[in-house]
Short mmCIF file of C-alpha atoms and ligand atoms in Angstrom, two decimals:
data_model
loop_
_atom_site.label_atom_id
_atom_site.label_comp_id
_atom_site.label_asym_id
_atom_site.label_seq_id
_atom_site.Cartn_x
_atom_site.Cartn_y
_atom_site.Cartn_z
CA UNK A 1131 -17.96 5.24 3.93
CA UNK A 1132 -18.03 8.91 3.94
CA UNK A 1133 -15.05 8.50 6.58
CA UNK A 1134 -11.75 9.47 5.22
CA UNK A 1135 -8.26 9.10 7.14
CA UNK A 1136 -4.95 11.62 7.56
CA UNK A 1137 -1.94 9.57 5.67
CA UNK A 1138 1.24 10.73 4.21
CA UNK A 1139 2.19 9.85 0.86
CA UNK A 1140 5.73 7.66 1.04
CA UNK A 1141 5.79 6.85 -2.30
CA UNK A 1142 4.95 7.41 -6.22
CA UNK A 1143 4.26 5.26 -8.68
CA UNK A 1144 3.55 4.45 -12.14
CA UNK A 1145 -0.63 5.13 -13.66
CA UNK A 1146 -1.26 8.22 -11.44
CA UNK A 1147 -0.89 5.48 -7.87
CA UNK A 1148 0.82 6.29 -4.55
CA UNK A 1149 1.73 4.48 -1.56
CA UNK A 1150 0.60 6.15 1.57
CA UNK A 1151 1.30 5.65 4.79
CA UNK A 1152 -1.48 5.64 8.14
CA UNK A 1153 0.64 5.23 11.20
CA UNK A 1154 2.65 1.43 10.13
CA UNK A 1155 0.23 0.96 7.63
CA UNK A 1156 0.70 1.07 3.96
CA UNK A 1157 -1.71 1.16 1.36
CA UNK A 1158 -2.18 2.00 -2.34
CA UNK A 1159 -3.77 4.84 -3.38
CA UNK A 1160 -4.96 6.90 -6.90
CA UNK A 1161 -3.72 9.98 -7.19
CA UNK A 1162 -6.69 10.91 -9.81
CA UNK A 1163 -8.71 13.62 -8.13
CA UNK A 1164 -5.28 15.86 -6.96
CA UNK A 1165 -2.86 17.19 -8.54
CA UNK A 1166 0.84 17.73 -7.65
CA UNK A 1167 1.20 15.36 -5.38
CA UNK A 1168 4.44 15.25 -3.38
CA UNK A 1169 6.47 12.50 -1.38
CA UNK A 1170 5.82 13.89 2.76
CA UNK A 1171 2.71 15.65 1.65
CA UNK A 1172 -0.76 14.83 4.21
CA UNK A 1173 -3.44 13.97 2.35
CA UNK A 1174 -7.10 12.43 3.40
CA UNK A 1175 -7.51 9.54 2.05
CA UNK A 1176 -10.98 7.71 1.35
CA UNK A 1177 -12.11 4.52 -0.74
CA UNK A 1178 -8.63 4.42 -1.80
CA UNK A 1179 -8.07 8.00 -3.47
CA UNK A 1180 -6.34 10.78 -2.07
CA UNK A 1181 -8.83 13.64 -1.67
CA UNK A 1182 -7.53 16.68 -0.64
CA UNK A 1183 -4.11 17.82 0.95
CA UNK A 1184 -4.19 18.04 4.66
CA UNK A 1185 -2.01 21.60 5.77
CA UNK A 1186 0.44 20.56 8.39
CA UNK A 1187 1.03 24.52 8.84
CA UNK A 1188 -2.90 25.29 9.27
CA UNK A 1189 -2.86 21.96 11.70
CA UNK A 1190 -0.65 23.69 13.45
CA UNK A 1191 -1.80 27.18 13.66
CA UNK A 1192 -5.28 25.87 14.40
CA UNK A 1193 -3.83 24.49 17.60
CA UNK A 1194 -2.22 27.16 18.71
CA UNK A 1195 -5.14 29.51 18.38
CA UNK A 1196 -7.62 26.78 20.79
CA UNK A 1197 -4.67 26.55 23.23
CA UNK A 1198 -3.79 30.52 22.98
CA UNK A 1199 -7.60 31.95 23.74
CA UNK A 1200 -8.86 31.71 27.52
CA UNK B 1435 0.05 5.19 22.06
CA UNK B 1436 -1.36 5.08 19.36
CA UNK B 1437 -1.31 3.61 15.99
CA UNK B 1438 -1.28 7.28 14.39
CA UNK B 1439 1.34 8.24 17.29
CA UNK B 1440 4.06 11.08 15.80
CA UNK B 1441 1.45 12.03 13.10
CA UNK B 1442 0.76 15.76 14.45
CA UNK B 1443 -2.21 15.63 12.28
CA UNK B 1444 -3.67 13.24 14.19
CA UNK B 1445 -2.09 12.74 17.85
CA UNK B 1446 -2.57 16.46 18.49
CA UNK B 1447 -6.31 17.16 17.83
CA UNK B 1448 -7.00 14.00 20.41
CA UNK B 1449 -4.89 15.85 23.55
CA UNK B 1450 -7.29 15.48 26.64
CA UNK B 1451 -5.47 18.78 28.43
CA UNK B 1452 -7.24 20.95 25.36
CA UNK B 1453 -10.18 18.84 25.36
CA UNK B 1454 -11.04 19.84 29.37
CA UNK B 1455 -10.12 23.49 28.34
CA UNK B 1456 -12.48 23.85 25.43
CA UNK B 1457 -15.55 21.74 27.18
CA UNK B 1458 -14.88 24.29 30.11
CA UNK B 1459 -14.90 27.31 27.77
CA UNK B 1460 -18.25 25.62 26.48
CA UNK B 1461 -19.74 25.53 29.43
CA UNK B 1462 -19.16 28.90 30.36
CA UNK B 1463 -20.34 30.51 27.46
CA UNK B 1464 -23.36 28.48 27.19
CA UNK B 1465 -25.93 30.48 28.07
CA UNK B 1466 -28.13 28.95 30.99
CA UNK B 1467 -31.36 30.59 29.78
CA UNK B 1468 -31.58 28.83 26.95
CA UNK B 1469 -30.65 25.89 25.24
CA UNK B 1470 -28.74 24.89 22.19
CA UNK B 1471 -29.60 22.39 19.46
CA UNK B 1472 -26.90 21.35 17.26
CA UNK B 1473 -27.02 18.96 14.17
CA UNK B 1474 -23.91 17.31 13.68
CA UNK B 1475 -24.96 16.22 9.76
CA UNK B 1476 -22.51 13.15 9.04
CA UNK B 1477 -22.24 10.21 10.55
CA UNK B 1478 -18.34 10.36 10.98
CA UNK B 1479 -19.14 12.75 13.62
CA UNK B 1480 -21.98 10.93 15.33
CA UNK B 1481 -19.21 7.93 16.25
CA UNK B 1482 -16.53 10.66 17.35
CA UNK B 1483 -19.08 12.16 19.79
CA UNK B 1484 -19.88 8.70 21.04
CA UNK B 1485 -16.34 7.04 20.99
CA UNK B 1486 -14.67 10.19 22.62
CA UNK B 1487 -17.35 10.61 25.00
CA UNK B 1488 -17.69 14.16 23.84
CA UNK B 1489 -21.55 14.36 24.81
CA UNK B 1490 -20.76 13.73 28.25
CA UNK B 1491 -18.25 16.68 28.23
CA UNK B 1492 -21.09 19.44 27.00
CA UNK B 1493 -23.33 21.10 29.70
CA UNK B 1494 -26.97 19.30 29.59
CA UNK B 1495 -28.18 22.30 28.09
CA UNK B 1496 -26.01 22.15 25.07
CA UNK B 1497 -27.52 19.22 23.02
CA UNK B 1498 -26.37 17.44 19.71
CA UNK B 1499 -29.03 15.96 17.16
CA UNK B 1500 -27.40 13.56 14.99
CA UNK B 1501 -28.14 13.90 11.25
CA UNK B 1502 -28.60 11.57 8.17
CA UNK B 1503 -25.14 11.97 6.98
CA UNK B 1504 -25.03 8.20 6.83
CA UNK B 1505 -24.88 7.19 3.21
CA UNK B 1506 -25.40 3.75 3.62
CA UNK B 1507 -28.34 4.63 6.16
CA UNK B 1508 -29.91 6.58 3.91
CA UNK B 1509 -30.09 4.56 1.26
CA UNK B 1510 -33.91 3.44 0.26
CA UNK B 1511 -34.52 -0.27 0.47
CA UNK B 1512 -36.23 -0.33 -3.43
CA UNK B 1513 -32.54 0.73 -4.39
CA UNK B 1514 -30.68 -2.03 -2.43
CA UNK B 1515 -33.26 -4.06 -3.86
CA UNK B 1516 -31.82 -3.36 -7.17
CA UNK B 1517 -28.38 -4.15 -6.49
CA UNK B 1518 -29.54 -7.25 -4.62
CA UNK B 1519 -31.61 -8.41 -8.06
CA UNK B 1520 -28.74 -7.64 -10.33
CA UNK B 1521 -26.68 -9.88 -7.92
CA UNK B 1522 -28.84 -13.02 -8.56
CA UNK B 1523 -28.78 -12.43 -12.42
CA UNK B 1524 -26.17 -15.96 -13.75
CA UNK B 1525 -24.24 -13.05 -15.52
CA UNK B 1526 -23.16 -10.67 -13.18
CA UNK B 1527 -20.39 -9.97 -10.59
CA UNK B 1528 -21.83 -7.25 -8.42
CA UNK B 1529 -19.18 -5.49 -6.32
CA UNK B 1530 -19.89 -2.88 -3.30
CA UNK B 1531 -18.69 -1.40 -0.29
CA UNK B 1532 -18.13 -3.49 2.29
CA UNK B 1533 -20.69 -1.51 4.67
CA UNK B 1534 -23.52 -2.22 2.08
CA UNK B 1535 -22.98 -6.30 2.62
CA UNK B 1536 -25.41 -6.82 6.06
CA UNK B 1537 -27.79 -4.23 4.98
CA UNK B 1538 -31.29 -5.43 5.26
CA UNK B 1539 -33.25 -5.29 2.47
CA UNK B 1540 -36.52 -6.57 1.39
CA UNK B 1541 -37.44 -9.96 3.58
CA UNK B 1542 -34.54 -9.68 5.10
CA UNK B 1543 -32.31 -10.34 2.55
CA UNK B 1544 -29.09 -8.37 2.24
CA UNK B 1545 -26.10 -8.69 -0.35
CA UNK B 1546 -24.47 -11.00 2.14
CA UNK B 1547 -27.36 -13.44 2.02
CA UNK B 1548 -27.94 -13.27 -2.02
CA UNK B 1549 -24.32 -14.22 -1.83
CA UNK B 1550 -24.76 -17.38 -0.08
CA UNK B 1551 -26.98 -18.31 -2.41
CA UNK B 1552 -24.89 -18.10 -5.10
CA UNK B 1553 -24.90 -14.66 -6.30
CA UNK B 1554 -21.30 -13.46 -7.33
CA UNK B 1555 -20.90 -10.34 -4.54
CA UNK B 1556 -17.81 -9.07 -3.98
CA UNK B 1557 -16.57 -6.66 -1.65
CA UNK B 1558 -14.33 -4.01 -2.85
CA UNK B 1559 -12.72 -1.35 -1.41
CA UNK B 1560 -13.16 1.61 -3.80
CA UNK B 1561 -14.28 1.72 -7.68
CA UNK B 1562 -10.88 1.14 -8.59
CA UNK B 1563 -10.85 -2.27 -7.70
CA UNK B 1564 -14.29 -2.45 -9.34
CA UNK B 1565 -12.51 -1.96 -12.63
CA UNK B 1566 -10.12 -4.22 -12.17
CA UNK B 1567 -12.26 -7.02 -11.37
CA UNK B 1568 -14.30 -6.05 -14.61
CA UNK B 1569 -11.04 -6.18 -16.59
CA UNK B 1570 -10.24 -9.87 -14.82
CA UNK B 1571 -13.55 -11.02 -15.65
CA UNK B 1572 -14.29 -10.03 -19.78
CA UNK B 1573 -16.95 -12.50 -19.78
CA UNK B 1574 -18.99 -11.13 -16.92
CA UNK B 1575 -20.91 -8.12 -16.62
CA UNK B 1576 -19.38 -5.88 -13.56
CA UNK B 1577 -21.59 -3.43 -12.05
CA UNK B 1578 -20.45 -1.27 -9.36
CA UNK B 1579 -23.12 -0.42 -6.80
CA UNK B 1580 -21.80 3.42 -6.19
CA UNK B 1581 -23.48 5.03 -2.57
CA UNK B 1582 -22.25 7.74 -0.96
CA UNK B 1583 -21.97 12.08 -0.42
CA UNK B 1584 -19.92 13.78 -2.35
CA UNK B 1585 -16.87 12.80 -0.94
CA UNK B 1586 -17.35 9.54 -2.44
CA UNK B 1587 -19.17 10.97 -5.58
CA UNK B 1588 -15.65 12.17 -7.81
CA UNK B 1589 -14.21 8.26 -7.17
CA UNK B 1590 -17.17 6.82 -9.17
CA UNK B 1591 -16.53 9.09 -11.90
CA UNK B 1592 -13.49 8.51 -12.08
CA UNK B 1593 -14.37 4.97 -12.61
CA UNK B 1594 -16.44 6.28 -15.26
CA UNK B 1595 -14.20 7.97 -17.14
CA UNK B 1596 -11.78 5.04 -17.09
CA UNK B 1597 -13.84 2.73 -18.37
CA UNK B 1598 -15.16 5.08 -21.63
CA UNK B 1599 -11.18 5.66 -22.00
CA UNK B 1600 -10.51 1.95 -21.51
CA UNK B 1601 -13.36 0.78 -24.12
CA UNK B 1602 -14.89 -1.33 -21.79
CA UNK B 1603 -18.14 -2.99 -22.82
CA UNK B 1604 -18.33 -5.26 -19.48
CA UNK B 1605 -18.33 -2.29 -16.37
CA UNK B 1606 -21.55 -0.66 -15.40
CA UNK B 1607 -22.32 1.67 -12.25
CA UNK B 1608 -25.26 1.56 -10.19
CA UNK B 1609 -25.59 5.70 -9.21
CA UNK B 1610 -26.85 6.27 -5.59
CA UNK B 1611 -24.65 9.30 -4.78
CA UNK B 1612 -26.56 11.78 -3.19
CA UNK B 1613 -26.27 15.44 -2.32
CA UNK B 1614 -25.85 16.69 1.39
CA UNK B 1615 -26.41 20.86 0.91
CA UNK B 1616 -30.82 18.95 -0.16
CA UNK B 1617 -30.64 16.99 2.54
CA UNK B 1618 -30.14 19.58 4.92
CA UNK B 1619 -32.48 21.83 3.34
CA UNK B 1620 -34.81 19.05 3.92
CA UNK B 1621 -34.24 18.93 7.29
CA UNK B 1622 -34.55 22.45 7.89
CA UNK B 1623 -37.87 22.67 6.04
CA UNK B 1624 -39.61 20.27 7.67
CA UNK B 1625 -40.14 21.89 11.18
CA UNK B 1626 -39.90 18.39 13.03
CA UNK B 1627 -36.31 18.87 14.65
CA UNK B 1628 -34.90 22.21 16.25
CA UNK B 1629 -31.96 23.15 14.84
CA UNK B 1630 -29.75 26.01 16.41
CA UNK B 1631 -26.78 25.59 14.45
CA UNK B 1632 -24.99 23.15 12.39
CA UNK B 1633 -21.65 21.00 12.59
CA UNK B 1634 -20.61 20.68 8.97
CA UNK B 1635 -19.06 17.88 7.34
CA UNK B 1636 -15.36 17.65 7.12
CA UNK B 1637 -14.45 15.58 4.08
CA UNK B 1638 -17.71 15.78 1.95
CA UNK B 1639 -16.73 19.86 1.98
CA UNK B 1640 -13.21 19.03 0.77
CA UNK B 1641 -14.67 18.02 -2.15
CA UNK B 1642 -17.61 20.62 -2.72
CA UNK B 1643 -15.86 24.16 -0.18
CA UNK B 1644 -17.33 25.66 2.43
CA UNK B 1645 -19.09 27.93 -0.70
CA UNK B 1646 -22.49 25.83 -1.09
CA UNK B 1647 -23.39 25.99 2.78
CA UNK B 1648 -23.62 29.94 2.92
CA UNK B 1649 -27.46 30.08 1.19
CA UNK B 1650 -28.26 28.53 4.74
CA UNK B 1651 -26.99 31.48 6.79
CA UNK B 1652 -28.73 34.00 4.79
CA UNK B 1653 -32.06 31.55 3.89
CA UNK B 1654 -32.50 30.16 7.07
CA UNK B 1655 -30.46 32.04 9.61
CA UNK B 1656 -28.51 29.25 10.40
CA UNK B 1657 -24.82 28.71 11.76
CA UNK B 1658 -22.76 26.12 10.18
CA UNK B 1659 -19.42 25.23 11.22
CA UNK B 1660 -17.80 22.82 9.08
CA UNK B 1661 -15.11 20.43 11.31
CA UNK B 1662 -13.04 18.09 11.37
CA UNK B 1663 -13.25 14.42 12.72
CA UNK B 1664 -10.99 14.63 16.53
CA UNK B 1665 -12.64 15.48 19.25
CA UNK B 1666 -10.48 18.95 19.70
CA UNK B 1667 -11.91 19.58 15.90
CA UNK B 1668 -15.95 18.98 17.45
CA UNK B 1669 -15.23 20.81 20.81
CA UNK B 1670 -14.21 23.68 18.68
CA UNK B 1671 -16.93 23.37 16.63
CA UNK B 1672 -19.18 23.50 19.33
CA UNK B 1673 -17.98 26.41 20.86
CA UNK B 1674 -17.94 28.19 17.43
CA UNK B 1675 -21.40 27.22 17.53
CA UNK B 1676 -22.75 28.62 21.08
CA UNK B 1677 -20.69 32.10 19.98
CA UNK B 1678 -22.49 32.46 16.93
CA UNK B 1679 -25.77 32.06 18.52
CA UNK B 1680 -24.66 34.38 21.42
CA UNK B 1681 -23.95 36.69 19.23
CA UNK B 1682 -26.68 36.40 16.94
CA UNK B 1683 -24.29 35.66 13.71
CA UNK B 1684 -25.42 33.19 11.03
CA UNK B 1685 -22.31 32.68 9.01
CA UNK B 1686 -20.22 29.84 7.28
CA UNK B 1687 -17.16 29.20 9.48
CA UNK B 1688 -14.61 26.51 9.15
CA UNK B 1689 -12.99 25.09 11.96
CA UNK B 1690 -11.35 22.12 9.57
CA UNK B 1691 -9.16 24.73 7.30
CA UNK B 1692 -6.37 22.30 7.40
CA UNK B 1693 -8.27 20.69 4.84
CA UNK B 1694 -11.06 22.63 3.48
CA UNK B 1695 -11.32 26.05 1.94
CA UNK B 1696 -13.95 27.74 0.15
CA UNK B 1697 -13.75 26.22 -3.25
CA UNK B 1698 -13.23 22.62 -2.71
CA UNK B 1699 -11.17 20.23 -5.08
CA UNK B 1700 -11.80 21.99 -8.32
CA UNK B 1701 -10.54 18.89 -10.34
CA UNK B 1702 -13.06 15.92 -8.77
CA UNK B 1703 -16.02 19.00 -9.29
CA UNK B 1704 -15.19 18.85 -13.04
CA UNK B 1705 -15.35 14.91 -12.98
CA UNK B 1706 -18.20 14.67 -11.51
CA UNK B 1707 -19.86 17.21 -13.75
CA UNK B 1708 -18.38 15.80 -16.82
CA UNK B 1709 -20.08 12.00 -15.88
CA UNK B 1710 -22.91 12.71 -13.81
CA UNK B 1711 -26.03 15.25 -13.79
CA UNK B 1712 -28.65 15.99 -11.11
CA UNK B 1713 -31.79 13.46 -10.44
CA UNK B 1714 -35.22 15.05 -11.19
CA UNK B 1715 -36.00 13.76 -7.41
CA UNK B 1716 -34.09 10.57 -5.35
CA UNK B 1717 -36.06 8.99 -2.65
CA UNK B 1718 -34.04 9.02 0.70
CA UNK B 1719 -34.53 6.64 3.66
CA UNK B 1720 -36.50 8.60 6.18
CA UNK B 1721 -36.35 11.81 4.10
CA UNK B 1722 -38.62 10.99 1.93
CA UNK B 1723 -38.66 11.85 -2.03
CA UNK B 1724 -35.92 15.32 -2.20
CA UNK B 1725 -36.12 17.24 -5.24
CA UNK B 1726 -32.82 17.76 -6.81
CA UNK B 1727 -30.85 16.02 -4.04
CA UNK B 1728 -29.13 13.04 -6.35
CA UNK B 1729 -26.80 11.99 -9.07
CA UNK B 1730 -27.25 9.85 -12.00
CA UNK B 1731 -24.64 9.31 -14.80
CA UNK B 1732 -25.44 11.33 -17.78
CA UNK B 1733 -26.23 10.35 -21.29
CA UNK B 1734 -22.72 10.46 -22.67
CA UNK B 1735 -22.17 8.02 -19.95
CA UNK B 1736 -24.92 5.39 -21.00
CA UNK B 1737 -23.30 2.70 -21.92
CA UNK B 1738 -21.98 2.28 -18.28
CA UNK B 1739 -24.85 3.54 -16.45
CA UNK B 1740 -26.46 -0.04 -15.04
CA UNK B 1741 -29.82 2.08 -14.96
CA UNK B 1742 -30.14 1.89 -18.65
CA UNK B 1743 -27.94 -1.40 -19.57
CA UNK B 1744 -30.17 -3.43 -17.72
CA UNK B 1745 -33.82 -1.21 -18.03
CA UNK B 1746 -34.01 -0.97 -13.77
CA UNK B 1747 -37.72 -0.45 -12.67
CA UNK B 1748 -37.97 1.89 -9.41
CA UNK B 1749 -38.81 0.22 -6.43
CA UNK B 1750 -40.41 0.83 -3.38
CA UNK B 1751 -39.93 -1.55 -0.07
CA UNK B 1752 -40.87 -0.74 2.96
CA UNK B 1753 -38.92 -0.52 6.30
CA UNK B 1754 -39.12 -2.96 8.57
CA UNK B 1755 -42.34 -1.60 10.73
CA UNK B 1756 -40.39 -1.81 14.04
CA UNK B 1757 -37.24 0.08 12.92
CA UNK B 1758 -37.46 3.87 13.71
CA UNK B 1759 -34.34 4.47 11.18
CA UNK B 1760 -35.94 6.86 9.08
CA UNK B 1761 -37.25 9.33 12.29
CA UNK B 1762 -33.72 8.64 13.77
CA UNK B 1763 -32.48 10.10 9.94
CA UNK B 1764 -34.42 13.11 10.63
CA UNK B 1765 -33.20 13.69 14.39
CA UNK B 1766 -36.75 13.19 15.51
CA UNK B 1767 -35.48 10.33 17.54
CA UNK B 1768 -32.64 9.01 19.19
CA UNK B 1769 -31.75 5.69 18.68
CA UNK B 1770 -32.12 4.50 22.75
CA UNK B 1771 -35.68 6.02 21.50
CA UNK B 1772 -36.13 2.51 19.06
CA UNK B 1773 -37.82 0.00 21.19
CA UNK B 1774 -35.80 -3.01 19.94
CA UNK B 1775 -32.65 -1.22 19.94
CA UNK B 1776 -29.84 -3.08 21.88
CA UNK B 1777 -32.71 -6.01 22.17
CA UNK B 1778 -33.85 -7.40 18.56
CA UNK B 1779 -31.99 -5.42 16.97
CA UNK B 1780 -27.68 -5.68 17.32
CA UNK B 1781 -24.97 -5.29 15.25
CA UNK B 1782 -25.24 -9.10 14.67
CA UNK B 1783 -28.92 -9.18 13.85
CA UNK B 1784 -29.52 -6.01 12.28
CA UNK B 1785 -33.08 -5.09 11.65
CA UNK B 1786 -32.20 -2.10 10.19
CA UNK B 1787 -29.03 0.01 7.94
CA UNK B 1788 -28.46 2.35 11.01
CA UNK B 1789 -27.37 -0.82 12.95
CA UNK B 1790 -25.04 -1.98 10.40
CA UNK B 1791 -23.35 0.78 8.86
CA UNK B 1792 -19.93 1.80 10.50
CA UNK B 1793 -21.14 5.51 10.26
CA UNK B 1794 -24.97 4.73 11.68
CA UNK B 1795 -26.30 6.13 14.69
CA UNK B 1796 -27.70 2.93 16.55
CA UNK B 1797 -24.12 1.61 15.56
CA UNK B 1798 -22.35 4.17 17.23
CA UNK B 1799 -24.67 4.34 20.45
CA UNK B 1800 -24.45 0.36 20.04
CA UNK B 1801 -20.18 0.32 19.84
CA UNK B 1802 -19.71 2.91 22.47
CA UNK B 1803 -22.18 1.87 25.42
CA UNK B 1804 -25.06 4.20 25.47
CA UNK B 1805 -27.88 2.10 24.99
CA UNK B 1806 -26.78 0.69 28.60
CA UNK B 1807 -27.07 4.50 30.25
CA UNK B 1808 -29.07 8.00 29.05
CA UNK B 1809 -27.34 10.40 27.36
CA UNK B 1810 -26.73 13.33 29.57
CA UNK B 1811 -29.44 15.51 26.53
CA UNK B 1812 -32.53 12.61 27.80
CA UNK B 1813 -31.71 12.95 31.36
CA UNK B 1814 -32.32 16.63 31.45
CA UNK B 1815 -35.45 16.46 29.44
S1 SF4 C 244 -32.08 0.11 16.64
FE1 SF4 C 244 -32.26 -1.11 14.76
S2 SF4 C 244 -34.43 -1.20 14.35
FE2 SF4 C 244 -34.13 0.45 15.82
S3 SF4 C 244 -33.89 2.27 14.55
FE3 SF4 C 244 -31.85 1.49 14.91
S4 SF4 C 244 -31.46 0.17 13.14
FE4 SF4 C 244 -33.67 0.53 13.18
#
């Protein structure tokens, strides 16, 4: 319930709805609680509504700090 | 591969090599005159630790507690009761998360049962679909049992909002949302679990920011890291944790800032407060009655607040005497520490919410084997 999952959005459409994608899955989702949504941008998705953006750049940086330290 | 393979949001944060490395870096840092208790709060993380194996990576001396962040868990029988009631009335179409459906309630009964016997439950998927079904359905009276942290919290009020905006007469919601900074306070003030440090919950602090943990560090002393959901993400954690107790810090870090900063999603915090407005006191399973720890829609909202349309009483039903759900809430017990764990009580026949919910502890120790073998944290004790 509280679970949410990394998608990207593929698609905009009408009434403030996306289509996002999780891995070969597609599913509809409200764009309601973010604004300035792009086509290719991460976002976590939960009970259908896109939460919060998910930083590919951070994502990335994040790994190279774990993998950098000894 | 996996499903999620070429996502580098995903595939990444799962790579074994880095996995090794950080349990290894855990293990040397751990101190070996002392050991260290950390709360991982949500139930998302309870199932990573147990699907991943992650426990089994950490030095015995390095122990996780797993917290109430479940919300269907947590949820008091005398409120599923409620939902379960409304069900059964001729006029009503009652529609709620599918995790809510096995739930044991009072005798037994659960929204899946009321439904065979003829109450109009249906699952839905978010309060979206809620309002649509109300809109299919003018005749019927749709109430929307809303559960959840604050993650889920801005979704129902969106729902609200729609359905003042839309006019509609025939959509109600049934408020359990509930607050997770008052649960852990809770927790903390009770004395009955040691807690060294905290793992912090990933998506409910997209929502609210890493800003409404930091009274702990200075209140209580305590170190919260707030991470994400892959195993590199609670390895990290961890070892954020043991470092901040080595070095005697207290402080707010996050280790999930691909997705959480210190302010949160501004716009669902205004939704939320435009709809909904803090509980005197909510009753929590195994947490007992928190003051100022829940959500109910506020008076501008009344006309779709199921509280008031149809006059709900409180109610108070007892647990199941057998089920240790509400000590295994409070990281008092494990649940290997249930006696009819794995025995009466399965996923199939679930005695009690922990079993059944997706994000429950006995779930997760159920799903991923350890009721068959001790966890590496009872073996050394
Ligand atoms: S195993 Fe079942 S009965 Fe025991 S605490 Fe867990 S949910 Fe309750």
């Amino acid at each position: 319930m509280c679970l949410g999952i990394p998608a990207r959005i593929v698609e905009l459409r009408d009434g403030g709805m996306a289509v996002a994608e999780v891995g070969t899955v597609r599913q509809r989702v409200s764009l309601a609680l973010l604004e300035g949504v792009q086509v290719g941008d991460f976002v976590i998705v939960h009970v259908g509504y896109a939460l919060t953006r998910l930083d590919a750049h951070e994502a990335a940086r994040t790994l190279e700090v774990l993998r950098a330290a000894s | 591969m996996s499903q999620l393979a070429g996502l580098p949001l995903i595939d990444e944060f799962r790579d074994g090599v880095l996995a090794r490395k950080l349990a290894a870096d855990i293990a040397r840092e751990a101190r070996s005159d002392r050991e260290y208790h950390f709360m991982e709060f949500c139930g998302g993380h309870t199932h990573a630790l147990c699907r991943y194996g992650l426990m089994e990576l950490l030095p015995r001396h390095v122990r996780m507690v797993h917290g109430p962040g479940c919300p269907v868990c947590v949820l008091p029988m005398g409120r599923l009761q409620q939902a379960i009631d409304l069900a059964m009335k001729p006029n009503v179409i009652l529609c709620a998360y599918g995790d809510l459906m096995r739930v044991p309630g009072k005798d037994r009964q659960s929204l899946l049962s009321a439904k065979a016997r003829g109450a109009a439950v249906k699952l839905v998927l978010g309060s979206g679909e809620a309002l649509r079904i109300a809109r299919e359905n003018p005749t019927k009276e749709v109430v929307f049992f809303a559960i959840g942290f604050e993650t889920t919290t801005p979704t129902t009020a969106v729902a609200l909002r729609a359905a003042r905006d839309g006019g509609m007469t025939n959509f109600s919601v049934l408020c359990n949302h509930v607050l997770t900074p008052s649960a852990l306070s809770a927790i903390l003030a009770s004395d009955q679990v040691k807690v060294d440090g905290v793992v912090g919950p990933g998506h409910v602090s997209t929502i609210i920011g890493s800003a409404p943990y930091e009274r702990f560090g200075t209140e209580h002393h305590l170190p919260i890291v707030i991470a994400g959901f892959e195993p590199i993400d609670l390895l990290a954690s961890i070892l954020m944790l043991v470092r901040q107790v080595n070095e005697g810090r207290h402080e707010v870090e996050n280790q999930f800032t691909r997705a959480v900063n210190r302010e949160g999603n501004v716009l669902a915090q205004k939704l939320v407060d435009e709809t909904l407005m803090l509980r005197d006191s909510f009753e929590w399973r195994g947490l007992g009655a928190i003051a100022a720890s829940a959500l109910k829609v506020r008076p501008a909202f009344a006309a779709w607040d199921a509280e008031v349309k149809f006059s709900l009483e409180d109610q108070v039903v007892k647990d199941h005497p057998a089920c240790a759900c509400g000590d295994i809430l409070r990281g008092v017990k494990r649940p290997t520490d249930c006696k009819i764990f794995a025995t009466a009580c399965t996923p199939d026949h679930p005695m009690g919410a922990c079993m059944v919910s997706p994000e429950g502890s006995c779930s997760a120790y159920f799903l991923y084997g350890r009721g068959r073998q001790s966890a590496p944290q009872e073996r050394a004790s």
